[in-house]
Amino acid sequence: DSYKVEKNVTRKFHMVQYSRNSFDLADFDIKPCDINIEKHYNEDFQEINNLIIDSLEDKNKNGIILLHGKYGSGKTYYLRHLISKIQRKFIYFPLKLIDAINSPEFLPFISEHPNSVLILEDCESILVPRENGQNNSSSLSNLLNLGDGLLSDALNVNVICTFNASVKKIDDALLRKGRLLARYDFKELEISKAQVLANELGKNVIVERPMTLSDIYNLETIDFENKPSKSIGFKAA
């Protein structure tokens, strides 16, 4: 069963490197990440998770998976979970190389890695509508061809895109049936679920509002965000 992670077994993912007009892969270890989906995500994610797992386990099924939502809501955490559980070659494209997807060398490079899963994190810059005047036409076309084109039939490459913008701000071509395998908008964990998770983590807190996974796991961490300052000290008599 490829969806069953072996305890204490370290999996690898492959990060793209690009220099002198040439792509290469560097291998990195990732520790097992066997999370409880029901406890860490809202109820509406269960069906989507099953759909994603089924799609990635079927090497004859290719397309695009869009995971979007606010920072800290569990997108990267979920990616670790997938890499730990799915017996596929995961290729991670770092943010600084996103624009290199439009290079002539990209398609020959990815053609050398059939049946792989390409991960693009924070990639909204290449997903925006092409009519907006953005210089993303070639990059987006390459992704669309991998998701539903002649290359998709030949390579069986799945593409997972994560971003923080609204899905309304991406090109409609990405949402076409037959190309899009799954889409999910990650939000804060509902109050009841957030309370259960906080209790299990030993956090001594009463949850009164929906919270992101990042907020729950780091309740005791100092908050360095810019917020309106409060006066501290003695009032003049």
PDB file of C-alpha atoms in Angstrom:
ATOM      1  CA  ASP A   1       0.000   0.000   0.000  1.00  0.00           C
ATOM      2  CA  SER A   2       1.783   3.159  -1.216  1.00  0.00           C
ATOM      3  CA  TYR A   3      -0.351   5.321   1.072  1.00  0.00           C
ATOM      4  CA  LYS A   4       1.078   3.691   4.199  1.00  0.00           C
ATOM      5  CA  VAL A   5       4.198   5.356   5.554  1.00  0.00           C
ATOM      6  CA  GLU A   6       6.850   3.177   7.131  1.00  0.00           C
ATOM      7  CA  LYS A   7       7.961   4.332  10.549  1.00  0.00           C
ATOM      8  CA  ASN A   8      11.475   5.798  10.821  1.00  0.00           C
ATOM      9  CA  VAL A   9      11.985   5.547   7.043  1.00  0.00           C
ATOM     10  CA  THR A  10      13.428   8.737   5.595  1.00  0.00           C
ATOM     11  CA  ARG A  11      12.068   9.707   2.193  1.00  0.00           C
ATOM     12  CA  LYS A  12      13.760  11.923  -0.374  1.00  0.00           C
ATOM     13  CA  PHE A  13      12.600  14.811  -2.481  1.00  0.00           C
ATOM     14  CA  HIS A  14      14.498  16.393  -5.333  1.00  0.00           C
ATOM     15  CA  MET A  15      15.119  20.136  -5.602  1.00  0.00           C
ATOM     16  CA  VAL A  16      15.677  21.779  -8.962  1.00  0.00           C
ATOM     17  CA  GLN A  17      18.888  23.686  -9.569  1.00  0.00           C
ATOM     18  CA  TYR A  18      19.516  25.891 -12.585  1.00  0.00           C
ATOM     19  CA  SER A  19      22.804  27.377 -13.743  1.00  0.00           C
ATOM     20  CA  ARG A  20      24.456  28.087 -17.070  1.00  0.00           C
ATOM     21  CA  ASN A  21      21.187  27.354 -18.895  1.00  0.00           C
ATOM     22  CA  SER A  22      21.030  23.844 -17.489  1.00  0.00           C
ATOM     23  CA  PHE A  23      18.684  22.165 -14.993  1.00  0.00           C
ATOM     24  CA  ASP A  24      19.847  19.629 -12.445  1.00  0.00           C
ATOM     25  CA  LEU A  25      18.461  17.915  -9.335  1.00  0.00           C
ATOM     26  CA  ALA A  26      19.797  17.860  -5.784  1.00  0.00           C
ATOM     27  CA  ASP A  27      18.481  15.179  -3.404  1.00  0.00           C
ATOM     28  CA  PHE A  28      17.328  16.003   0.118  1.00  0.00           C
ATOM     29  CA  ASP A  29      15.970  13.870   2.942  1.00  0.00           C
ATOM     30  CA  ILE A  30      12.594  14.533   4.495  1.00  0.00           C
ATOM     31  CA  LYS A  31      11.569  12.966   7.785  1.00  0.00           C
ATOM     32  CA  PRO A  32       8.381  10.868   7.895  1.00  0.00           C
ATOM     33  CA  CYS A  33       5.318  13.093   8.326  1.00  0.00           C
ATOM     34  CA  ASP A  34       2.341  10.900   9.146  1.00  0.00           C
ATOM     35  CA  ILE A  35      -0.288  13.450  10.170  1.00  0.00           C
ATOM     36  CA  ASN A  36      -3.893  12.845  11.088  1.00  0.00           C
ATOM     37  CA  ILE A  37      -5.806  14.623   8.330  1.00  0.00           C
ATOM     38  CA  GLU A  38      -9.074  14.632  10.265  1.00  0.00           C
ATOM     39  CA  LYS A  39      -7.526  16.406  13.263  1.00  0.00           C
ATOM     40  CA  HIS A  40      -5.393  18.896  11.347  1.00  0.00           C
ATOM     41  CA  TYR A  41      -7.834  20.076   8.676  1.00  0.00           C
ATOM     42  CA  ASN A  42     -11.497  21.018   8.406  1.00  0.00           C
ATOM     43  CA  GLU A  43     -14.156  18.467   7.493  1.00  0.00           C
ATOM     44  CA  ASP A  44     -14.475  19.603   3.870  1.00  0.00           C
ATOM     45  CA  PHE A  45     -10.851  18.601   3.211  1.00  0.00           C
ATOM     46  CA  GLN A  46     -11.412  14.879   3.728  1.00  0.00           C
ATOM     47  CA  GLU A  47     -12.938  14.306   0.305  1.00  0.00           C
ATOM     48  CA  ILE A  48     -10.296  16.439  -1.438  1.00  0.00           C
ATOM     49  CA  ASN A  49      -7.487  14.611   0.337  1.00  0.00           C
ATOM     50  CA  ASN A  50      -8.832  11.254  -0.856  1.00  0.00           C
ATOM     51  CA  LEU A  51      -9.103  12.614  -4.393  1.00  0.00           C
ATOM     52  CA  ILE A  52      -5.493  13.870  -4.312  1.00  0.00           C
ATOM     53  CA  ILE A  53      -4.176  10.587  -2.929  1.00  0.00           C
ATOM     54  CA  ASP A  54      -6.057   8.532  -5.517  1.00  0.00           C
ATOM     55  CA  SER A  55      -4.811  10.778  -8.332  1.00  0.00           C
ATOM     56  CA  LEU A  56      -1.165  10.666  -7.256  1.00  0.00           C
ATOM     57  CA  GLU A  57      -1.203   6.920  -6.714  1.00  0.00           C
ATOM     58  CA  ASP A  58      -2.515   6.385 -10.249  1.00  0.00           C
ATOM     59  CA  LYS A  59       0.522   6.956 -12.492  1.00  0.00           C
ATOM     60  CA  ASN A  60      -1.729   6.989 -15.537  1.00  0.00           C
ATOM     61  CA  LYS A  61      -3.697   9.946 -14.204  1.00  0.00           C
ATOM     62  CA  ASN A  62      -2.075  13.320 -14.696  1.00  0.00           C
ATOM     63  CA  GLY A  63      -3.119  16.915 -14.174  1.00  0.00           C
ATOM     64  CA  ILE A  64      -2.820  19.953 -11.922  1.00  0.00           C
ATOM     65  CA  ILE A  65      -3.585  20.251  -8.201  1.00  0.00           C
ATOM     66  CA  LEU A  66      -4.117  23.741  -6.766  1.00  0.00           C
ATOM     67  CA  LEU A  67      -3.644  24.291  -3.026  1.00  0.00           C
ATOM     68  CA  HIS A  68      -4.234  27.872  -1.929  1.00  0.00           C
ATOM     69  CA  GLY A  69      -5.073  29.803   1.200  1.00  0.00           C
ATOM     70  CA  LYS A  70      -3.598  32.058   3.858  1.00  0.00           C
ATOM     71  CA  TYR A  71      -0.131  31.675   5.341  1.00  0.00           C
ATOM     72  CA  GLY A  72       0.222  29.099   8.108  1.00  0.00           C
ATOM     73  CA  SER A  73      -2.918  27.163   7.194  1.00  0.00           C
ATOM     74  CA  GLY A  74      -1.095  23.876   6.508  1.00  0.00           C
ATOM     75  CA  LYS A  75      -0.247  23.763   2.793  1.00  0.00           C
ATOM     76  CA  THR A  76       3.452  22.978   3.226  1.00  0.00           C
ATOM     77  CA  TYR A  77       2.676  20.638   6.110  1.00  0.00           C
ATOM     78  CA  TYR A  78       0.374  18.730   3.773  1.00  0.00           C
ATOM     79  CA  LEU A  79       3.063  18.568   1.081  1.00  0.00           C
ATOM     80  CA  ARG A  80       5.428  16.883   3.566  1.00  0.00           C
ATOM     81  CA  HIS A  81       2.653  14.426   4.303  1.00  0.00           C
ATOM     82  CA  LEU A  82       2.254  13.577   0.600  1.00  0.00           C
ATOM     83  CA  ILE A  83       5.994  13.132   0.031  1.00  0.00           C
ATOM     84  CA  SER A  84       6.156  10.787   3.020  1.00  0.00           C
ATOM     85  CA  LYS A  85       3.274   8.639   1.848  1.00  0.00           C
ATOM     86  CA  ILE A  86       3.216   8.539  -1.953  1.00  0.00           C
ATOM     87  CA  GLN A  87       5.739   6.397  -3.807  1.00  0.00           C
ATOM     88  CA  ARG A  88       6.446   8.929  -6.553  1.00  0.00           C
ATOM     89  CA  LYS A  89       9.410  11.113  -7.434  1.00  0.00           C
ATOM     90  CA  PHE A  90       8.669  14.591  -6.033  1.00  0.00           C
ATOM     91  CA  ILE A  91      10.538  17.439  -7.729  1.00  0.00           C
ATOM     92  CA  TYR A  92      10.517  20.730  -5.829  1.00  0.00           C
ATOM     93  CA  PHE A  93      10.914  23.991  -7.760  1.00  0.00           C
ATOM     94  CA  PRO A  94      12.258  26.726  -5.415  1.00  0.00           C
ATOM     95  CA  LEU A  95      10.639  30.131  -5.640  1.00  0.00           C
ATOM     96  CA  LYS A  96      13.736  31.857  -7.011  1.00  0.00           C
ATOM     97  CA  LEU A  97      13.680  29.546 -10.053  1.00  0.00           C
ATOM     98  CA  ILE A  98       9.966  29.816 -10.861  1.00  0.00           C
ATOM     99  CA  ASP A  99      10.637  32.132 -13.799  1.00  0.00           C
ATOM    100  CA  ALA A 100      13.021  29.549 -15.308  1.00  0.00           C
ATOM    101  CA  ILE A 101       9.986  27.433 -16.229  1.00  0.00           C
ATOM    102  CA  ASN A 102       9.689  29.601 -19.339  1.00  0.00           C
ATOM    103  CA  SER A 103      13.231  28.741 -20.442  1.00  0.00           C
ATOM    104  CA  PRO A 104      13.798  26.533 -23.515  1.00  0.00           C
ATOM    105  CA  GLU A 105      15.582  23.989 -21.316  1.00  0.00           C
ATOM    106  CA  PHE A 106      12.608  23.312 -19.035  1.00  0.00           C
ATOM    107  CA  LEU A 107      10.582  20.894 -21.179  1.00  0.00           C
ATOM    108  CA  PRO A 108      13.610  18.761 -22.195  1.00  0.00           C
ATOM    109  CA  PHE A 109      14.565  18.630 -18.507  1.00  0.00           C
ATOM    110  CA  ILE A 110      11.168  17.533 -17.193  1.00  0.00           C
ATOM    111  CA  SER A 111      10.937  15.008 -20.049  1.00  0.00           C
ATOM    112  CA  GLU A 112      13.787  13.148 -18.368  1.00  0.00           C
ATOM    113  CA  HIS A 113      11.599  12.586 -15.283  1.00  0.00           C
ATOM    114  CA  PRO A 114       8.339  10.920 -16.359  1.00  0.00           C
ATOM    115  CA  ASN A 115       5.788   9.837 -13.721  1.00  0.00           C
ATOM    116  CA  SER A 116       7.069  12.486 -11.318  1.00  0.00           C
ATOM    117  CA  VAL A 117       5.231  15.085  -9.226  1.00  0.00           C
ATOM    118  CA  LEU A 118       6.324  18.682  -9.746  1.00  0.00           C
ATOM    119  CA  ILE A 119       5.838  20.973  -6.719  1.00  0.00           C
ATOM    120  CA  LEU A 120       5.653  24.732  -7.238  1.00  0.00           C
ATOM    121  CA  GLU A 121       5.287  26.682  -3.977  1.00  0.00           C
ATOM    122  CA  ASP A 122       4.174  30.337  -3.829  1.00  0.00           C
ATOM    123  CA  CYS A 123       3.888  30.384  -7.600  1.00  0.00           C
ATOM    124  CA  GLU A 124       1.094  32.937  -8.086  1.00  0.00           C
ATOM    125  CA  SER A 125       3.393  35.026 -10.300  1.00  0.00           C
ATOM    126  CA  ILE A 126       3.124  32.486 -13.136  1.00  0.00           C
ATOM    127  CA  LEU A 127      -0.567  31.638 -12.620  1.00  0.00           C
ATOM    128  CA  VAL A 128      -2.040  35.097 -13.142  1.00  0.00           C
ATOM    129  CA  PRO A 129      -4.250  35.652 -16.225  1.00  0.00           C
ATOM    130  CA  ARG A 130      -2.165  36.095 -19.347  1.00  0.00           C
ATOM    131  CA  GLU A 131      -4.270  39.013 -20.539  1.00  0.00           C
ATOM    132  CA  ASN A 132      -3.084  41.045 -17.530  1.00  0.00           C
ATOM    133  CA  GLY A 133       0.119  41.923 -19.358  1.00  0.00           C
ATOM    134  CA  GLN A 134       2.264  39.762 -17.121  1.00  0.00           C
ATOM    135  CA  ASN A 135       5.368  38.105 -18.559  1.00  0.00           C
ATOM    136  CA  ASN A 136       4.194  34.623 -17.651  1.00  0.00           C
ATOM    137  CA  SER A 137       2.778  33.324 -20.919  1.00  0.00           C
ATOM    138  CA  SER A 138       5.509  30.767 -21.671  1.00  0.00           C
ATOM    139  CA  SER A 139       5.707  29.498 -18.082  1.00  0.00           C
ATOM    140  CA  LEU A 140       1.954  29.036 -17.823  1.00  0.00           C
ATOM    141  CA  SER A 141       1.756  27.374 -21.231  1.00  0.00           C
ATOM    142  CA  ASN A 142       4.394  24.853 -20.170  1.00  0.00           C
ATOM    143  CA  LEU A 143       2.409  24.009 -17.029  1.00  0.00           C
ATOM    144  CA  LEU A 144      -0.846  23.694 -18.981  1.00  0.00           C
ATOM    145  CA  ASN A 145       0.798  21.317 -21.447  1.00  0.00           C
ATOM    146  CA  LEU A 146       1.994  19.142 -18.584  1.00  0.00           C
ATOM    147  CA  GLY A 147      -1.494  19.129 -17.094  1.00  0.00           C
ATOM    148  CA  ASP A 148      -3.501  18.439 -20.216  1.00  0.00           C
ATOM    149  CA  GLY A 149      -1.669  18.297 -23.521  1.00  0.00           C
ATOM    150  CA  LEU A 150       0.477  16.076 -25.686  1.00  0.00           C
ATOM    151  CA  LEU A 151       3.226  16.146 -23.056  1.00  0.00           C
ATOM    152  CA  SER A 152       0.808  15.045 -20.346  1.00  0.00           C
ATOM    153  CA  ASP A 153       0.045  11.844 -22.237  1.00  0.00           C
ATOM    154  CA  ALA A 154       3.718  11.101 -22.774  1.00  0.00           C
ATOM    155  CA  LEU A 155       5.127  11.997 -19.355  1.00  0.00           C
ATOM    156  CA  ASN A 156       2.316  11.485 -16.815  1.00  0.00           C
ATOM    157  CA  VAL A 157       3.649  14.337 -14.696  1.00  0.00           C
ATOM    158  CA  ASN A 158       1.422  15.748 -11.966  1.00  0.00           C
ATOM    159  CA  VAL A 159       1.827  19.393 -10.962  1.00  0.00           C
ATOM    160  CA  ILE A 160       1.030  20.697  -7.464  1.00  0.00           C
ATOM    161  CA  CYS A 161       0.819  24.486  -7.238  1.00  0.00           C
ATOM    162  CA  THR A 162       0.525  26.323  -3.926  1.00  0.00           C
ATOM    163  CA  PHE A 163      -0.216  30.024  -3.585  1.00  0.00           C
ATOM    164  CA  ASN A 164      -1.741  32.512  -1.158  1.00  0.00           C
ATOM    165  CA  ALA A 165      -3.804  34.641  -3.519  1.00  0.00           C
ATOM    166  CA  SER A 166      -7.484  34.134  -4.266  1.00  0.00           C
ATOM    167  CA  VAL A 167      -8.294  31.588  -6.965  1.00  0.00           C
ATOM    168  CA  LYS A 168     -10.104  34.440  -8.757  1.00  0.00           C
ATOM    169  CA  LYS A 169      -6.690  35.942  -9.515  1.00  0.00           C
ATOM    170  CA  ILE A 170      -5.350  33.010 -11.542  1.00  0.00           C
ATOM    171  CA  ASP A 171      -5.799  32.151 -15.209  1.00  0.00           C
ATOM    172  CA  ASP A 172      -9.132  30.419 -15.956  1.00  0.00           C
ATOM    173  CA  ALA A 173      -7.338  27.862 -18.149  1.00  0.00           C
ATOM    174  CA  LEU A 174      -5.976  26.223 -15.005  1.00  0.00           C
ATOM    175  CA  LEU A 175      -9.496  25.433 -13.801  1.00  0.00           C
ATOM    176  CA  ARG A 176     -10.610  23.546 -16.883  1.00  0.00           C
ATOM    177  CA  LYS A 177     -12.168  20.123 -16.361  1.00  0.00           C
ATOM    178  CA  GLY A 178      -9.826  17.346 -17.390  1.00  0.00           C
ATOM    179  CA  ARG A 179      -6.809  19.448 -16.513  1.00  0.00           C
ATOM    180  CA  LEU A 180      -7.549  20.262 -12.880  1.00  0.00           C
ATOM    181  CA  LEU A 181      -7.449  17.184 -10.639  1.00  0.00           C
ATOM    182  CA  ALA A 182      -8.243  18.926  -7.357  1.00  0.00           C
ATOM    183  CA  ARG A 183      -8.422  22.350  -5.744  1.00  0.00           C
ATOM    184  CA  TYR A 184      -8.685  23.353  -2.114  1.00  0.00           C
ATOM    185  CA  ASP A 185      -8.796  26.641  -0.224  1.00  0.00           C
ATOM    186  CA  PHE A 186      -7.009  26.180   3.121  1.00  0.00           C
ATOM    187  CA  LYS A 187      -8.545  28.220   5.925  1.00  0.00           C
ATOM    188  CA  GLU A 188      -8.163  28.494   9.685  1.00  0.00           C
ATOM    189  CA  LEU A 189      -9.105  25.390  11.643  1.00  0.00           C
ATOM    190  CA  GLU A 190     -12.643  25.675  12.997  1.00  0.00           C
ATOM    191  CA  ILE A 191     -12.928  26.503  16.699  1.00  0.00           C
ATOM    192  CA  SER A 192     -13.948  23.035  17.895  1.00  0.00           C
ATOM    193  CA  LYS A 193     -11.195  21.306  15.919  1.00  0.00           C
ATOM    194  CA  ALA A 194      -8.628  23.909  16.938  1.00  0.00           C
ATOM    195  CA  GLN A 195      -9.506  23.332  20.600  1.00  0.00           C
ATOM    196  CA  VAL A 196      -9.143  19.547  20.298  1.00  0.00           C
ATOM    197  CA  LEU A 197      -5.771  19.881  18.585  1.00  0.00           C
ATOM    198  CA  ALA A 198      -4.551  22.449  21.116  1.00  0.00           C
ATOM    199  CA  ASN A 199      -5.555  20.131  23.954  1.00  0.00           C
ATOM    200  CA  GLU A 200      -3.722  17.174  22.382  1.00  0.00           C
ATOM    201  CA  LEU A 201      -0.608  19.324  21.994  1.00  0.00           C
ATOM    202  CA  GLY A 202      -0.754  20.243  25.665  1.00  0.00           C
ATOM    203  CA  LYS A 203      -1.550  23.896  25.056  1.00  0.00           C
ATOM    204  CA  ASN A 204      -3.254  25.489  28.040  1.00  0.00           C
ATOM    205  CA  VAL A 205      -5.593  27.753  26.103  1.00  0.00           C
ATOM    206  CA  ILE A 206      -9.273  28.308  25.443  1.00  0.00           C
ATOM    207  CA  VAL A 207      -9.818  28.701  21.697  1.00  0.00           C
ATOM    208  CA  GLU A 208     -12.332  31.453  20.944  1.00  0.00           C
ATOM    209  CA  ARG A 209     -11.758  31.936  17.222  1.00  0.00           C
ATOM    210  CA  PRO A 210     -10.664  29.867  14.209  1.00  0.00           C
ATOM    211  CA  MET A 211      -6.881  29.440  14.153  1.00  0.00           C
ATOM    212  CA  THR A 212      -4.262  28.396  11.604  1.00  0.00           C
ATOM    213  CA  LEU A 213      -2.134  25.334  12.283  1.00  0.00           C
ATOM    214  CA  SER A 214       0.879  27.607  12.609  1.00  0.00           C
ATOM    215  CA  ASP A 215      -0.835  29.630  15.348  1.00  0.00           C
ATOM    216  CA  ILE A 216      -1.869  26.500  17.255  1.00  0.00           C
ATOM    217  CA  TYR A 217       1.551  24.865  17.147  1.00  0.00           C
ATOM    218  CA  ASN A 218       3.326  28.078  18.128  1.00  0.00           C
ATOM    219  CA  LEU A 219       1.066  29.451  20.837  1.00  0.00           C
ATOM    220  CA  GLU A 220       3.985  29.960  23.226  1.00  0.00           C
ATOM    221  CA  THR A 221       6.213  31.585  20.601  1.00  0.00           C
ATOM    222  CA  ILE A 222       6.838  35.313  20.800  1.00  0.00           C
ATOM    223  CA  ASP A 223       4.889  37.251  18.176  1.00  0.00           C
ATOM    224  CA  PHE A 224       7.133  39.612  16.197  1.00  0.00           C
ATOM    225  CA  GLU A 225       4.440  40.909  13.825  1.00  0.00           C
ATOM    226  CA  ASN A 226       3.952  44.647  13.457  1.00  0.00           C
ATOM    227  CA  LYS A 227       0.946  45.597  15.545  1.00  0.00           C
ATOM    228  CA  PRO A 228      -0.258  48.879  17.057  1.00  0.00           C
ATOM    229  CA  SER A 229       1.780  49.502  20.178  1.00  0.00           C
ATOM    230  CA  LYS A 230       0.135  49.698  23.558  1.00  0.00           C
ATOM    231  CA  SER A 231       1.301  52.210  26.150  1.00  0.00           C
ATOM    232  CA  ILE A 232       3.015  50.589  29.100  1.00  0.00           C
ATOM    233  CA  GLY A 233       3.878  52.406  32.305  1.00  0.00           C
ATOM    234  CA  PHE A 234       2.419  54.713  34.931  1.00  0.00           C
ATOM    235  CA  LYS A 235      -0.196  57.336  34.213  1.00  0.00           C
ATOM    236  CA  ALA A 236       0.579  60.839  35.411  1.00  0.00           C
ATOM    237  CA  ALA A 237      -1.234  61.742  38.570  1.00  0.00           C
TER     238      ALA A 237
END
